[in-house]
PDB file of C-alpha atoms in Angstrom:
ATOM      1  CA  MET A  12      73.333  64.482  59.236  1.00 60.00           C
ATOM      2  CA  LYS A  13      76.110  66.948  60.072  1.00 69.00           C
ATOM      3  CA  ARG A  14      73.640  69.800  59.840  1.00 74.00           C
ATOM      4  CA  THR A  15      71.299  68.138  62.369  1.00 82.00           C
ATOM      5  CA  MET A  16      74.173  67.611  64.810  1.00 79.00           C
ATOM      6  CA  LYS A  17      75.223  71.241  64.374  1.00 79.00           C
ATOM      7  CA  ASN A  18      71.655  72.434  65.028  1.00 79.00           C
ATOM      8  CA  LYS A  19      71.402  70.260  68.174  1.00 78.00           C
ATOM      9  CA  LEU A  20      74.697  71.697  69.418  1.00 79.00           C
ATOM     10  CA  ILE A  21      73.484  75.253  68.806  1.00 81.00           C
ATOM     11  CA  ILE A  22      70.169  74.548  70.555  1.00 83.00           C
ATOM     12  CA  GLY A  23      72.015  72.896  73.455  1.00 79.00           C
ATOM     13  CA  LEU A  24      74.349  75.875  73.843  1.00 78.00           C
ATOM     14  CA  PHE A  25      71.399  78.268  73.609  1.00 79.00           C
ATOM     15  CA  ILE A  26      69.488  76.393  76.328  1.00 84.00           C
ATOM     16  CA  THR A  27      72.618  76.256  78.511  1.00 82.00           C
ATOM     17  CA  GLY A  28      73.042  80.006  78.009  1.00 77.00           C
ATOM     18  CA  LEU A  29      69.413  80.651  78.980  1.00 74.00           C
ATOM     19  CA  ILE A  30      69.788  78.529  82.122  1.00 80.00           C
ATOM     20  CA  LEU A  31      72.975  80.372  83.122  1.00 76.00           C
ATOM     21  CA  PHE A  32      71.369  83.729  82.332  1.00 76.00           C
ATOM     22  CA  GLY A  33      68.364  82.827  84.500  1.00 74.00           C
ATOM     23  CA  TRP A  34      70.573  81.608  87.344  1.00 72.00           C
ATOM     24  CA  MET A  35      72.633  84.805  87.225  1.00 70.00           C
ATOM     25  CA  ASN A  36      69.543  87.025  87.328  1.00 72.00           C
ATOM     26  CA  LEU A  37      67.585  85.011  89.868  1.00 72.00           C
ATOM     27  CA  PHE A  38      70.307  83.999  92.313  1.00 69.00           C
ATOM     28  CA  TYR A  39      73.813  85.353  91.807  1.00 67.00           C
ATOM     29  CA  LEU A  40      73.162  89.053  91.124  1.00 63.00           C
ATOM     30  CA  PRO A  41      70.475  89.533  93.806  1.00 62.00           C
ATOM     31  CA  GLU A  42      72.726  87.880  96.392  1.00 69.00           C
ATOM     32  CA  LYS A  43      75.618  90.114  95.353  1.00 66.00           C
ATOM     33  CA  GLU A  44      73.372  93.194  95.597  1.00 68.00           C
ATOM     34  CA  ASN A  45      72.173  92.093  99.052  1.00 62.00           C
ATOM     35  CA  LEU A  46      75.778  91.704 100.221  1.00 61.00           C
ATOM     36  CA  GLN A  47      76.632  95.173  98.896  1.00 62.00           C
ATOM     37  CA  ALA A  48      73.586  96.668 100.632  1.00 58.00           C
ATOM     38  CA  GLU A  49      74.560  94.987 103.906  1.00 68.00           C
ATOM     39  CA  GLU A  50      78.123  96.293 103.556  1.00 65.00           C
ATOM     40  CA  MET A  51      76.797  99.797 102.926  1.00 64.00           C
ATOM     41  CA  LEU A  52      74.679  99.596 106.087  1.00 59.00           C
ATOM     42  CA  ARG A  53      77.720  98.437 108.079  1.00 68.00           C
ATOM     43  CA  GLN A  54      79.655 101.443 106.763  1.00 75.00           C
ATOM     44  CA  LEU A  55      76.960 103.809 108.082  1.00 80.00           C
ATOM     45  CA  ASP A  56      77.300 102.594 111.671  1.00 90.00           C
ATOM     46  CA  PRO A  57      80.315 103.687 113.763  1.00 91.00           C
ATOM     47  CA  GLU A  58      80.258 100.341 115.586  1.00 91.00           C
ATOM     48  CA  THR A  59      80.660  98.319 112.369  1.00 91.00           C
ATOM     49  CA  HIS A  60      82.392 100.734 109.969  1.00 93.00           C
ATOM     50  CA  ASP A  61      85.516  99.283 108.336  1.00 93.00           C
ATOM     51  CA  PHE A  62      88.256 101.817 109.071  1.00 95.00           C
ATOM     52  CA  SER A  63      90.660 100.124 106.659  1.00 94.00           C
ATOM     53  CA  LYS A  64      88.479 101.339 103.772  1.00 93.00           C
ATOM     54  CA  VAL A  65      89.240 104.992 104.548  1.00 95.00           C
ATOM     55  CA  LEU A  66      93.008 104.636 104.908  1.00 96.00           C
ATOM     56  CA  VAL A  67      93.324 105.737 101.271  1.00 96.00           C
ATOM     57  CA  TYR A  68      92.393 109.246 102.456  1.00 96.00           C
ATOM     58  CA  GLU A  69      95.475 109.644 104.643  1.00 96.00           C
ATOM     59  CA  ASN A  70      97.054 112.990 103.835  1.00 94.00           C
ATOM     60  CA  LEU A  71      99.633 115.269 105.368  1.00 93.00           C
ATOM     61  CA  TYR A  72      97.640 118.421 104.610  1.00 91.00           C
ATOM     62  CA  MET A  73      94.066 119.417 105.266  1.00 89.00           C
ATOM     63  CA  GLY A  74      94.058 121.647 102.174  1.00 85.00           C
ATOM     64  CA  ASN A  75      93.144 118.759  99.879  1.00 87.00           C
ATOM     65  CA  ASN A  76      89.411 119.490  99.720  1.00 86.00           C
ATOM     66  CA  SER A  77      88.635 116.570  97.425  1.00 90.00           C
ATOM     67  CA  ASN A  78      90.354 114.147  99.795  1.00 93.00           C
ATOM     68  CA  ASN A  79      88.467 115.568 102.784  1.00 93.00           C
ATOM     69  CA  ALA A  80      85.135 115.330 100.959  1.00 93.00           C
ATOM     70  CA  HIS A  81      85.773 111.720  99.962  1.00 94.00           C
ATOM     71  CA  LEU A  82      86.799 110.861 103.507  1.00 96.00           C
ATOM     72  CA  PHE A  83      83.582 112.186 105.056  1.00 95.00           C
ATOM     73  CA  GLN A  84      81.545 110.620 102.241  1.00 94.00           C
ATOM     74  CA  SER A  85      82.965 107.287 103.426  1.00 95.00           C
ATOM     75  CA  LEU A  86      82.319 107.715 107.165  1.00 96.00           C
ATOM     76  CA  PRO A  87      79.177 107.235 109.272  1.00 95.00           C
ATOM     77  CA  LEU A  88      76.525 109.944 108.733  1.00 94.00           C
ATOM     78  CA  GLN A  89      77.658 110.175 105.097  1.00 93.00           C
ATOM     79  CA  ASN A  90      74.044 110.165 103.930  1.00 91.00           C
ATOM     80  CA  TYR A  91      73.382 113.362 105.911  1.00 94.00           C
ATOM     81  CA  LEU A  92      76.257 115.471 104.547  1.00 94.00           C
ATOM     82  CA  ASN A  93      75.412 118.956 103.385  1.00 95.00           C
ATOM     83  CA  GLY A  94      78.734 120.426 102.276  1.00 93.00           C
ATOM     84  CA  PHE A  95      82.189 121.327 103.538  1.00 91.00           C
ATOM     85  CA  GLU A  96      84.188 124.419 104.289  1.00 93.00           C
ATOM     86  CA  GLN A  97      87.830 124.911 105.182  1.00 93.00           C
ATOM     87  CA  ASP A  98      89.614 127.578 107.143  1.00 93.00           C
ATOM     88  CA  PRO A  99      93.286 126.968 106.352  1.00 90.00           C
ATOM     89  CA  ASP A 100      94.432 129.776 108.650  1.00 92.00           C
ATOM     90  CA  ARG A 101      93.032 127.915 111.665  1.00 94.00           C
ATOM     91  CA  PHE A 102      93.554 124.403 110.196  1.00 95.00           C
ATOM     92  CA  LEU A 103      89.792 123.983 110.593  1.00 95.00           C
ATOM     93  CA  LEU A 104      87.500 121.717 108.603  1.00 96.00           C
ATOM     94  CA  ILE A 105      83.785 122.516 108.786  1.00 96.00           C
ATOM     95  CA  VAL A 106      81.373 119.708 107.960  1.00 96.00           C
ATOM     96  CA  ASN A 107      77.713 120.589 107.504  1.00 96.00           C
ATOM     97  CA  TYR A 108      74.963 118.035 108.071  1.00 95.00           C
ATOM     98  CA  LYS A 109      71.272 117.916 107.228  1.00 94.00           C
ATOM     99  CA  ASP A 110      68.574 117.123 109.762  1.00 91.00           C
ATOM    100  CA  LEU A 111      69.548 114.121 111.912  1.00 89.00           C
ATOM    101  CA  SER A 112      66.200 113.770 113.688  1.00 90.00           C
ATOM    102  CA  ASP A 113      65.857 110.137 112.593  1.00 91.00           C
ATOM    103  CA  VAL A 114      69.266 109.215 114.087  1.00 92.00           C
ATOM    104  CA  SER A 115      69.435 108.316 117.775  1.00 92.00           C
ATOM    105  CA  PRO A 116      71.358 110.735 120.024  1.00 91.00           C
ATOM    106  CA  ARG A 117      73.750 107.904 120.966  1.00 91.00           C
ATOM    107  CA  GLN A 118      74.523 107.179 117.308  1.00 92.00           C
ATOM    108  CA  VAL A 119      75.107 110.901 116.677  1.00 92.00           C
ATOM    109  CA  GLN A 120      77.559 110.979 119.585  1.00 93.00           C
ATOM    110  CA  GLN A 121      79.257 107.787 118.403  1.00 94.00           C
ATOM    111  CA  SER A 122      79.532 109.209 114.875  1.00 94.00           C
ATOM    112  CA  VAL A 123      80.994 112.493 116.126  1.00 94.00           C
ATOM    113  CA  ILE A 124      83.637 110.577 118.074  1.00 95.00           C
ATOM    114  CA  TYR A 125      84.330 108.122 115.264  1.00 95.00           C
ATOM    115  CA  ASN A 126      84.388 110.630 112.398  1.00 96.00           C
ATOM    116  CA  THR A 127      86.518 113.222 114.131  1.00 96.00           C
ATOM    117  CA  THR A 128      88.957 110.590 115.384  1.00 97.00           C
ATOM    118  CA  ALA A 129      89.262 109.138 111.885  1.00 97.00           C
ATOM    119  CA  ALA A 130      89.814 112.585 110.380  1.00 97.00           C
ATOM    120  CA  PHE A 131      92.514 113.534 112.904  1.00 97.00           C
ATOM    121  CA  VAL A 132      94.240 110.170 112.424  1.00 97.00           C
ATOM    122  CA  LEU A 133      94.242 110.512 108.635  1.00 97.00           C
ATOM    123  CA  ILE A 134      94.763 114.251 108.071  1.00 97.00           C
ATOM    124  CA  LYS A 135      97.993 115.132 109.795  1.00 95.00           C
ATOM    125  CA  ASN A 136      97.843 118.932 110.042  1.00 95.00           C
ATOM    126  CA  LEU A 137      94.124 119.198 110.784  1.00 96.00           C
ATOM    127  CA  GLU A 138      93.715 120.897 114.173  1.00 96.00           C
ATOM    128  CA  GLN A 139      89.963 121.471 114.499  1.00 96.00           C
ATOM    129  CA  ILE A 140      86.757 120.014 113.114  1.00 96.00           C
ATOM    130  CA  GLU A 141      83.463 121.803 113.393  1.00 95.00           C
ATOM    131  CA  LEU A 142      80.417 119.597 112.809  1.00 95.00           C
ATOM    132  CA  ARG A 143      77.388 121.756 112.070  1.00 95.00           C
ATOM    133  CA  LEU A 144      74.006 120.174 112.578  1.00 92.00           C
ATOM    134  CA  PRO A 145      70.793 122.166 112.094  1.00 89.00           C
ATOM    135  CA  ASN A 146      70.353 122.831 115.847  1.00 87.00           C
ATOM    136  CA  GLU A 147      73.826 122.530 117.318  1.00 89.00           C
ATOM    137  CA  THR A 148      77.480 122.718 116.448  1.00 92.00           C
ATOM    138  CA  PHE A 149      80.248 120.494 117.771  1.00 93.00           C
ATOM    139  CA  LEU A 150      83.817 121.794 117.797  1.00 94.00           C
ATOM    140  CA  VAL A 151      86.473 119.131 118.303  1.00 95.00           C
ATOM    141  CA  ASN A 152      90.159 119.971 118.748  1.00 94.00           C
ATOM    142  CA  ARG A 153      92.983 117.577 117.948  1.00 95.00           C
ATOM    143  CA  SER A 154      94.445 118.175 121.405  1.00 93.00           C
ATOM    144  CA  ASN A 155      91.224 116.944 123.054  1.00 93.00           C
ATOM    145  CA  VAL A 156      91.275 113.760 120.973  1.00 94.00           C
ATOM    146  CA  GLU A 157      94.968 113.198 121.734  1.00 94.00           C
ATOM    147  CA  SER A 158      94.330 113.683 125.460  1.00 90.00           C
ATOM    148  CA  VAL A 159      91.810 110.830 125.325  1.00 91.00           C
ATOM    149  CA  LEU A 160      93.560 108.472 122.874  1.00 93.00           C
ATOM    150  CA  GLY A 161      97.237 109.416 122.974  1.00 93.00           C
ATOM    151  CA  ASN A 162      99.388 109.204 119.847  1.00 95.00           C
ATOM    152  CA  LEU A 163      96.959 109.234 116.926  1.00 96.00           C
ATOM    153  CA  ASP A 164      99.530 107.904 114.445  1.00 95.00           C
ATOM    154  CA  GLU A 165      99.298 104.528 116.163  1.00 95.00           C
ATOM    155  CA  LEU A 166      95.617 104.349 115.248  1.00 96.00           C
ATOM    156  CA  LEU A 167      96.490 104.030 111.554  1.00 96.00           C
ATOM    157  CA  ASP A 168      96.552 100.307 112.290  1.00 96.00           C
ATOM    158  CA  PRO A 169      92.913  99.249 111.632  1.00 95.00           C
ATOM    159  CA  LEU A 170      93.042  96.603 114.374  1.00 95.00           C
ATOM    160  CA  LEU A 171      94.232  99.138 116.933  1.00 95.00           C
ATOM    161  CA  PHE A 172      91.636 101.661 115.725  1.00 95.00           C
ATOM    162  CA  GLU A 173      88.947  99.024 116.162  1.00 94.00           C
ATOM    163  CA  LYS A 174      90.171  98.201 119.678  1.00 93.00           C
ATOM    164  CA  GLU A 175      90.705 101.767 120.910  1.00 93.00           C
ATOM    165  CA  VAL A 176      87.743 103.442 119.203  1.00 94.00           C
ATOM    166  CA  GLN A 177      85.081 101.057 117.925  1.00 92.00           C
ATOM    167  CA  GLN A 178      85.134  98.537 120.755  1.00 91.00           C
ATOM    168  CA  ARG A 179      84.919 101.360 123.264  1.00 91.00           C
ATOM    169  CA  LEU A 180      82.009 102.892 121.360  1.00 90.00           C
ATOM    170  CA  LYS A 181      80.171  99.581 121.679  1.00 87.00           C
ATOM    171  CA  THR A 182      80.847  98.882 125.319  1.00 81.00           C
ATOM    172  CA  GLU A 183      81.403 102.120 127.195  1.00 72.00           C
ATOM    173  CA  GLU A 184      79.122 104.823 128.360  1.00 78.00           C
ATOM    174  CA  ILE A 185      80.276 107.454 125.901  1.00 85.00           C
ATOM    175  CA  LYS A 186      78.912 110.669 127.417  1.00 83.00           C
ATOM    176  CA  ASP A 187      82.136 111.451 129.311  1.00 84.00           C
ATOM    177  CA  TRP A 188      84.225 110.578 126.255  1.00 85.00           C
ATOM    178  CA  PHE A 189      81.991 112.755 124.104  1.00 86.00           C
ATOM    179  CA  ASP A 190      82.274 115.659 126.572  1.00 84.00           C
ATOM    180  CA  GLN A 191      86.085 115.354 126.664  1.00 85.00           C
ATOM    181  CA  TYR A 192      86.187 115.633 122.890  1.00 86.00           C
ATOM    182  CA  LEU A 193      84.256 118.774 122.316  1.00 79.00           C
ATOM    183  CA  GLN A 194      82.590 121.987 123.042  1.00 56.00           C
ATOM    184  CA  VAL A 195      78.894 122.193 122.165  1.00 49.00           C
ATOM    185  CA  SER A 196      76.972 125.300 121.209  1.00 48.00           C
ATOM    186  CA  LYS A 197      73.209 125.288 120.845  1.00 48.00           C
ATOM    187  CA  GLU A 198      71.905 127.421 118.047  1.00 51.00           C
ATOM    188  CA  GLY A 199      68.775 129.289 118.590  1.00 43.00           C
TER     189      GLY A 199
END
């Protein structure tokens, strides 16, 4: 009699385990994966990127190559990165990108503004960023960014960054802003 009760308990626990296993695999894990995929897509777009997630890359010095790489691997256009270079004598960070032909020109401009602003806010002694695309190069100076946005240290507050950068990227015509930020050179 005790053995039968023990067997029923084991079978009951086994069936409960199978039901929970099935629920996890059919509902919980796919939903979690979908949420992660949606979050990843939001992180690729300058209008929806969560700036608070890159605050961990704040650094006084641009010489920390690993920090710089991780920062740009966490910003929009991260899936197009093609390497980094640094010129410490000029306090210049060079970011190389692969072909962006499947990205709209507006999103490229938004990403240039967003990424360079984020880098200047987070890396204190960085003075220039050169973004090299296959057919053009954008050179952005800290002084240009400061002339548009003022004191960059204030933008460490994610809510202020969202207001002053992201909201403007969503609502404003950004060509003038883009032009104030940089110098463009077409490569032949």
